[in-house]
Tab-separated table of C-alpha atoms in Angstrom:
chain	number	residue	atom	x	y	z
R	244	MET	CA	0.000	0.000	0.000
R	245	GLN	CA	1.382	3.398	-1.045
R	246	ILE	CA	0.104	6.943	-1.415
R	247	GLU	CA	0.265	8.407	-4.912
R	248	ILE	CA	3.013	10.975	-5.435
R	249	ASN	CA	1.923	14.648	-5.649
R	250	ASP	CA	-1.718	13.560	-5.630
R	251	TYR	CA	-3.167	16.820	-4.324
R	252	TYR	CA	-4.156	20.349	-5.339
R	253	GLU	CA	-1.535	22.695	-3.901
R	254	PRO	CA	-3.816	25.492	-2.580
R	255	GLU	CA	-5.998	22.884	-0.862
R	256	HIS	CA	-2.883	21.211	0.530
R	257	PHE	CA	-1.700	24.521	2.007
R	258	ARG	CA	-5.090	24.953	3.690
R	259	ALA	CA	-5.202	21.371	4.976
R	260	ILE	CA	-1.752	21.598	6.573
R	261	SER	CA	-2.944	24.399	8.849
R	262	GLU	CA	-6.635	23.635	9.333
R	263	ASP	CA	-7.377	19.885	9.146
R	264	LYS	CA	-7.046	17.628	12.182
R	265	TYR	CA	-4.417	15.738	10.188
R	266	ASN	CA	-3.142	15.509	6.632
R	267	ILE	CA	-0.970	12.923	4.904
R	268	SER	CA	0.829	13.461	1.612
R	269	ARG	CA	3.601	11.974	-0.483
R	270	THR	CA	5.527	14.677	-2.299
R	271	CYS	CA	8.362	14.618	-4.797
R	272	GLU	CA	10.288	17.667	-5.976
R	273	TYR	CA	12.031	17.339	-9.343
R	274	GLU	CA	13.507	20.846	-9.296
R	275	LYS	CA	15.652	22.463	-6.632
R	276	ASN	CA	13.538	25.038	-4.855
R	277	GLU	CA	13.138	26.744	-1.517
R	278	MET	CA	10.246	26.809	0.924
R	279	SER	CA	9.543	29.070	3.893
R	280	HIS	CA	6.612	28.122	6.098
R	281	ILE	CA	5.039	28.170	9.538
R	282	HIS	CA	1.855	26.468	10.746
R	283	ASN	CA	0.093	25.547	13.972
R	284	THR	CA	0.359	21.808	13.325
R	285	CYS	CA	3.143	19.341	13.988
R	286	GLU	CA	4.794	18.089	10.790
R	287	ILE	CA	6.555	14.725	10.583
R	288	LEU	CA	8.610	14.013	7.463
R	289	ALA	CA	9.868	10.580	6.403
R	290	ILE	CA	12.506	10.909	3.689
R	291	GLU	CA	12.516	8.307	0.890
R	292	GLU	CA	14.885	9.804	-1.707
R	293	GLY	CA	17.157	12.817	-2.157
R	294	SER	CA	18.366	15.199	0.510
R	295	ALA	CA	17.670	18.695	1.781
R	296	ASP	CA	18.651	21.199	4.433
R	297	TYR	CA	15.915	22.364	6.796
R	298	TYR	CA	16.423	25.376	9.022
R	299	ILE	CA	13.988	25.224	11.937
R	300	SER	CA	13.967	28.420	13.984
R	301	GLY	CA	17.418	29.053	12.531
R	302	LYS	CA	18.898	25.627	13.401
R	303	LYS	CA	20.110	23.362	10.591
R	304	TYR	CA	18.893	19.796	9.975
R	305	HIS	CA	20.229	17.838	6.987
R	306	VAL	CA	17.808	15.097	5.899
R	307	GLU	CA	18.539	12.047	3.752
R	308	PRO	CA	16.792	8.723	2.997
R	309	TYR	CA	15.491	6.891	6.089
R	310	ASP	CA	15.633	10.032	8.220
R	311	ILE	CA	12.652	11.225	10.251
R	312	LEU	CA	12.296	14.970	10.842
R	313	VAL	CA	9.776	16.370	13.316
R	314	ILE	CA	8.829	20.050	13.116
R	315	GLY	CA	6.832	21.159	16.143
R	316	PRO	CA	3.828	23.514	15.956
R	317	MET	CA	4.552	27.238	15.474
R	318	GLU	CA	8.149	26.587	14.349
R	319	HIS	CA	9.244	28.603	11.323
R	320	HIS	CA	11.092	26.357	8.887
R	321	PHE	CA	13.001	27.036	5.708
R	322	ARG	CA	13.926	24.256	3.281
R	323	ARG	CA	16.593	24.164	0.601
R	324	ILE	CA	16.805	21.011	-1.558
R	325	ASP	CA	20.267	19.525	-1.931
R	326	ARG	CA	19.810	16.368	-4.048
R	327	LEU	CA	17.017	15.414	-6.471
R	328	PRO	CA	14.533	13.868	-6.680
R	329	PHE	CA	13.434	14.804	-3.158
R	330	LEU	CA	10.718	12.331	-2.163
R	331	ARG	CA	9.120	12.208	1.269
R	332	TYR	CA	5.976	11.402	3.189
R	333	GLY	CA	4.499	14.302	5.126
R	334	PHE	CA	2.199	13.925	8.134
R	335	THR	CA	0.771	17.062	9.735
R	336	ILE	CA	-1.433	16.818	12.796
R	337	SER	CA	-3.184	19.444	14.902
R	338	SER	CA	-1.874	19.769	18.446
R	339	ILE	CA	-5.454	20.009	19.723
R	340	TYR	CA	-6.262	16.721	17.982
R	341	TYR	CA	-3.251	14.706	19.122
R	342	LYS	CA	-3.597	15.985	22.681
R	343	SER	CA	-7.203	14.767	22.678
R	344	ILE	CA	-5.922	11.280	21.789
R	345	ILE	CA	-2.692	10.990	23.773
R	346	MET	CA	-3.046	11.770	27.460
R	347	ASP	CA	0.474	10.784	28.524
R	348	ASP	CA	2.750	13.845	28.567
R	349	GLU	CA	5.769	11.614	27.984
R	350	LEU	CA	4.354	10.354	24.686
R	351	LEU	CA	3.672	13.915	23.539
R	352	LYS	CA	7.442	14.437	23.322
R	353	VAL	CA	7.466	12.816	19.868
R	354	PHE	CA	5.608	15.829	18.426
R	355	ALA	CA	8.294	18.351	19.422
R	356	THR	CA	11.234	19.511	17.314
R	357	PRO	CA	14.416	17.733	18.440
R	358	THR	CA	17.639	19.589	19.037
R	359	PRO	CA	20.080	19.300	16.111
R	360	GLU	CA	22.267	17.150	18.364
R	361	ASP	CA	19.457	14.688	19.161
R	362	PHE	CA	18.375	14.672	15.522
R	363	ASN	CA	21.837	13.663	14.335
R	364	VAL	CA	22.032	10.838	16.884
R	365	TYR	CA	18.496	9.410	16.974
R	366	TYR	CA	16.466	10.593	13.958
R	367	LYS	CA	18.838	9.743	11.118
R	368	ASN	CA	19.087	6.454	9.239
R	369	ILE	CA	16.183	4.829	11.057
R	370	ASN	CA	16.090	1.032	11.048
R	371	ARG	CA	14.565	-0.010	7.695
R	372	ASP	CA	11.878	-2.222	9.222
R	373	ILE	CA	10.773	0.502	11.628
R	374	PHE	CA	10.864	3.157	8.884
R	375	ASN	CA	8.670	1.006	6.628
R	376	GLU	CA	6.345	0.256	9.542
R	377	ILE	CA	5.807	4.000	10.004
R	378	LEU	CA	5.109	4.471	6.285
R	379	ASN	CA	2.619	1.595	6.331
R	380	MET	CA	0.788	3.106	9.300
R	381	LEU	CA	0.602	6.461	7.497
R	382	CYS	CA	-0.901	4.699	4.482
R	383	TYR	CA	-3.482	2.927	6.651
R	384	LEU	CA	-4.326	6.210	8.371
R	385	ASN	CA	-4.728	7.933	5.016
R	386	ASN	CA	-7.002	5.106	3.866
R	387	GLU	CA	-9.160	5.546	6.966
R	388	GLU	CA	-9.629	9.216	6.082
R	389	THR	CA	-10.546	8.680	2.415
R	390	ILE	CA	-12.869	5.669	2.719
R	391	HIS	CA	-15.727	5.792	5.234
R	392	LYS	CA	-15.965	2.683	7.400
R	393	PRO	CA	-17.615	1.775	10.720
R	394	PHE	CA	-15.736	3.011	13.816
R	395	GLN	CA	-13.596	5.251	11.622
R	396	SER	CA	-12.736	7.735	14.371
R	397	GLN	CA	-11.699	4.982	16.773
R	398	MET	CA	-9.422	3.424	14.150
R	399	GLN	CA	-7.822	6.784	13.313
R	400	ARG	CA	-7.077	7.453	16.966
R	401	SER	CA	-5.676	3.962	17.409
R	402	ILE	CA	-3.295	4.316	14.443
R	403	ILE	CA	-2.096	7.747	15.588
R	404	THR	CA	-1.366	6.344	19.048
R	405	GLN	CA	0.573	3.479	17.458
R	406	ILE	CA	2.603	5.936	15.364
R	407	ALA	CA	3.447	7.942	18.496
R	408	VAL	CA	4.530	4.828	20.418
R	409	VAL	CA	6.664	3.524	17.535
R	410	LEU	CA	8.356	6.931	17.238
R	411	PHE	CA	8.904	7.114	21.006
R	412	ARG	CA	10.699	3.774	20.936
R	413	ALA	CA	12.567	4.272	17.645
R	414	LEU	CA	13.864	7.707	18.651
R	415	HIS	CA	15.079	6.441	22.036
R	416	PHE	CA	12.991	8.686	24.266
R	417	GLN	CA	13.167	7.923	27.972
R	418	ARG	CA	10.347	8.178	30.458
R	419	ASN	CA	10.948	10.932	32.991
R	420	ASN	CA	10.369	9.992	36.618
R	421	LYS	CA	11.191	13.391	38.127
R	422	ASN	CA	8.841	14.883	40.708
R	423	ILE	CA	5.922	16.815	39.271
R	424	THR	CA	5.566	20.318	40.736
R	425	ALA	CA	2.564	22.628	40.628
R	426	SER	CA	4.475	24.877	38.244
R	427	ASN	CA	5.199	21.993	35.858
R	428	THR	CA	1.519	21.107	35.657
R	429	ARG	CA	0.557	24.721	34.920
R	430	MET	CA	2.960	25.287	32.031
R	431	PRO	CA	0.863	23.258	29.522
R	432	GLU	CA	-2.205	25.188	30.699
R	433	ILE	CA	-0.416	28.495	30.111
R	434	LYS	CA	0.727	27.364	26.671
R	435	GLU	CA	-2.802	26.286	25.745
R	436	TYR	CA	-4.155	29.618	26.988
R	437	ILE	CA	-1.701	31.494	24.751
R	438	ASP	CA	-2.608	29.268	21.786
R	439	THR	CA	-6.303	30.131	22.111
R	440	HIS	CA	-6.204	33.729	23.440
R	441	PHE	CA	-3.349	35.216	21.398
R	442	ILE	CA	-5.609	37.978	20.058
R	443	GLU	CA	-5.876	39.366	23.604
R	444	GLU	CA	-3.216	41.273	25.525
R	445	ILE	CA	-0.999	38.630	27.131
R	446	ASN	CA	2.017	39.269	29.342
R	447	LEU	CA	3.665	37.935	32.488
R	448	THR	CA	1.521	40.120	34.726
R	449	SER	CA	-1.803	38.975	33.266
R	450	LEU	CA	-0.716	35.316	33.253
R	451	SER	CA	0.505	35.605	36.848
R	452	LYS	CA	-2.917	36.807	37.982
R	453	LYS	CA	-4.774	34.170	35.997
R	454	PHE	CA	-2.656	31.152	36.979
R	455	PHE	CA	-1.593	32.264	40.496
R	456	LEU	CA	2.118	31.929	39.831
R	457	HIS	CA	4.869	34.499	40.315
R	458	PRO	CA	5.921	36.168	37.023
R	459	SER	CA	9.534	35.059	37.464
R	460	THR	CA	8.381	31.453	38.003
R	461	ILE	CA	6.359	31.530	34.789
R	462	SER	CA	9.241	33.083	32.862
R	463	LYS	CA	11.822	30.576	34.132
R	464	ASP	CA	9.685	27.425	33.942
R	465	PHE	CA	8.106	28.204	30.561
R	466	LYS	CA	11.569	28.531	29.020
R	467	LYS	CA	12.678	25.304	30.719
R	468	HIS	CA	9.528	23.445	29.597
R	469	TYR	CA	9.319	24.609	25.969
R	470	GLY	CA	12.716	26.030	25.080
R	471	TYR	CA	11.384	29.510	24.285
R	472	HIS	CA	11.061	32.684	26.282
R	473	LEU	CA	7.403	33.512	26.897
R	474	ASN	CA	7.308	36.620	24.686
R	475	ARG	CA	9.016	34.748	21.857
R	476	TYR	CA	6.377	32.020	21.990
R	477	ILE	CA	3.503	34.537	22.032
R	478	ASN	CA	4.929	36.150	18.902
R	479	MET	CA	5.408	32.741	17.239
R	480	VAL	CA	1.714	31.934	17.764
R	481	ARG	CA	0.614	35.315	16.406
R	482	VAL	CA	2.934	35.171	13.393
R	483	CYS	CA	1.754	31.635	12.643
R	484	GLU	CA	-1.840	32.871	12.510
R	485	ALA	CA	-0.757	35.829	10.378
R	486	ALA	CA	0.961	33.516	7.890
R	487	LYS	CA	-2.232	31.473	7.554
R	488	LEU	CA	-4.252	34.635	6.877
R	489	LEU	CA	-1.699	35.889	4.349
R	490	GLU	CA	-1.914	32.548	2.533
R	491	ASN	CA	-5.694	32.473	2.329
R	492	ASN	CA	-7.140	35.986	2.093
R	493	SER	CA	-6.432	39.473	0.777
R	494	ASP	CA	-6.763	41.458	4.012
R	495	SER	CA	-4.366	44.343	4.450
R	496	VAL	CA	-1.314	43.956	6.663
R	497	PHE	CA	-2.896	46.356	9.166
R	498	VAL	CA	-6.089	44.282	9.425
R	499	ILE	CA	-4.125	41.057	9.775
R	500	SER	CA	-1.948	42.543	12.515
R	501	GLU	CA	-5.088	43.417	14.510
R	502	LYS	CA	-6.601	39.955	13.951
R	503	CYS	CA	-3.431	38.435	15.399
R	504	GLY	CA	-3.359	40.467	18.604
R	505	TYR	CA	-1.000	43.315	17.695
R	506	SER	CA	-2.058	46.814	18.722
R	507	ASN	CA	0.862	48.317	16.785
R	508	VAL	CA	1.376	47.375	13.142
R	509	ASN	CA	5.086	48.242	13.304
R	510	THR	CA	5.569	45.712	16.100
R	511	PHE	CA	3.803	43.144	13.926
R	512	LEU	CA	6.032	43.932	10.933
R	513	ARG	CA	9.168	43.671	13.056
R	514	GLN	CA	8.178	40.368	14.680
R	515	PHE	CA	7.007	38.805	11.404
R	516	LYS	CA	10.271	39.687	9.666
R	517	PHE	CA	12.308	38.433	12.644
R	518	ILE	CA	10.575	35.026	12.726
R	519	MET	CA	9.874	34.443	9.020
R	520	GLU	CA	12.876	36.290	7.539
R	521	LEU	CA	10.423	37.825	5.051
R	522	SER	CA	8.053	40.760	5.331
R	523	PRO	CA	4.307	39.910	5.355
R	524	LEU	CA	3.876	41.065	1.747
R	525	GLN	CA	6.979	39.182	0.618
R	526	TYR	CA	5.597	36.047	2.259
R	527	ARG	CA	2.188	36.486	0.610
R	528	LYS	CA	3.844	36.877	-2.801
R	529	PHE	CA	6.123	33.874	-2.170
R	530	VAL	CA	3.182	31.597	-1.316
R	531	HIS	CA	1.106	32.908	-4.232
R	532	ASN	CA	3.915	32.201	-6.702
R	533	LEU	CA	4.497	28.757	-5.210
R	534	LYS	CA	0.839	27.784	-5.538
R	535	GLU	CA	0.680	28.999	-9.135
R	536	LYS	CA	3.868	27.157	-10.095
R	537	LYS	CA	2.721	23.864	-8.548
R	538	TYR	CA	-0.664	24.156	-10.242
R	539	GLU	CA	0.825	24.650	-13.724
């Protein structure tokens, strides 16, 4: 069982990556090109042929056949193809959806971007049998989405859980038995609050009052838990939403900045350029040209 190569309409694929609960594709590039993207879903790539350099939040990851690359939600990534043809499976999944399926925080680790050091040790040249097992599960999951059958939702959730467990084992994650503190349990709640209330004014003071934690505790533990300073993460969420709007509508930059929680358009422009390395209008033009080229 295999998924057909490039069997999708590019504008619809762009939408699905950001909006569907999950999306599975098999893509092959026959020309060297570049891609700059950000979305609120986790993306898992399984490389079949060719090679490419991915820069995730500025950190380099070189992918080759039998490598697995995980790009966590809200992470800006830039891709430059190195060797053709570049063939890979892509699996994007909404964080809201996978968190509704997987209740164990330890298992959720598989949906986060690894450090370049961990990637080079654990994510490269995956055992062939395990790699093919993952591809087969993606094909079965794709089949469950395209053909309606009894207990479809239960089967989808079961396959996604299996994929997460196989990745956890294959990538040599370890269960963490450290003591759970009140602060540790609140960090996911704070992150979820930011993800759903980014249009509002959010800062350490407001979060401190809402979650009954000292601002310095939130600042220190959020960075320890997620690897980003709080303000950086808030801007990542807002820029991710802005990128989705730029891809799918013709609103002005000013309107989009307001829809994403920025009271000052210049702050929005500065943060978008810092995270995406393109201005909002440059990004809109880039995506428009990419969609037109793929549709030709």
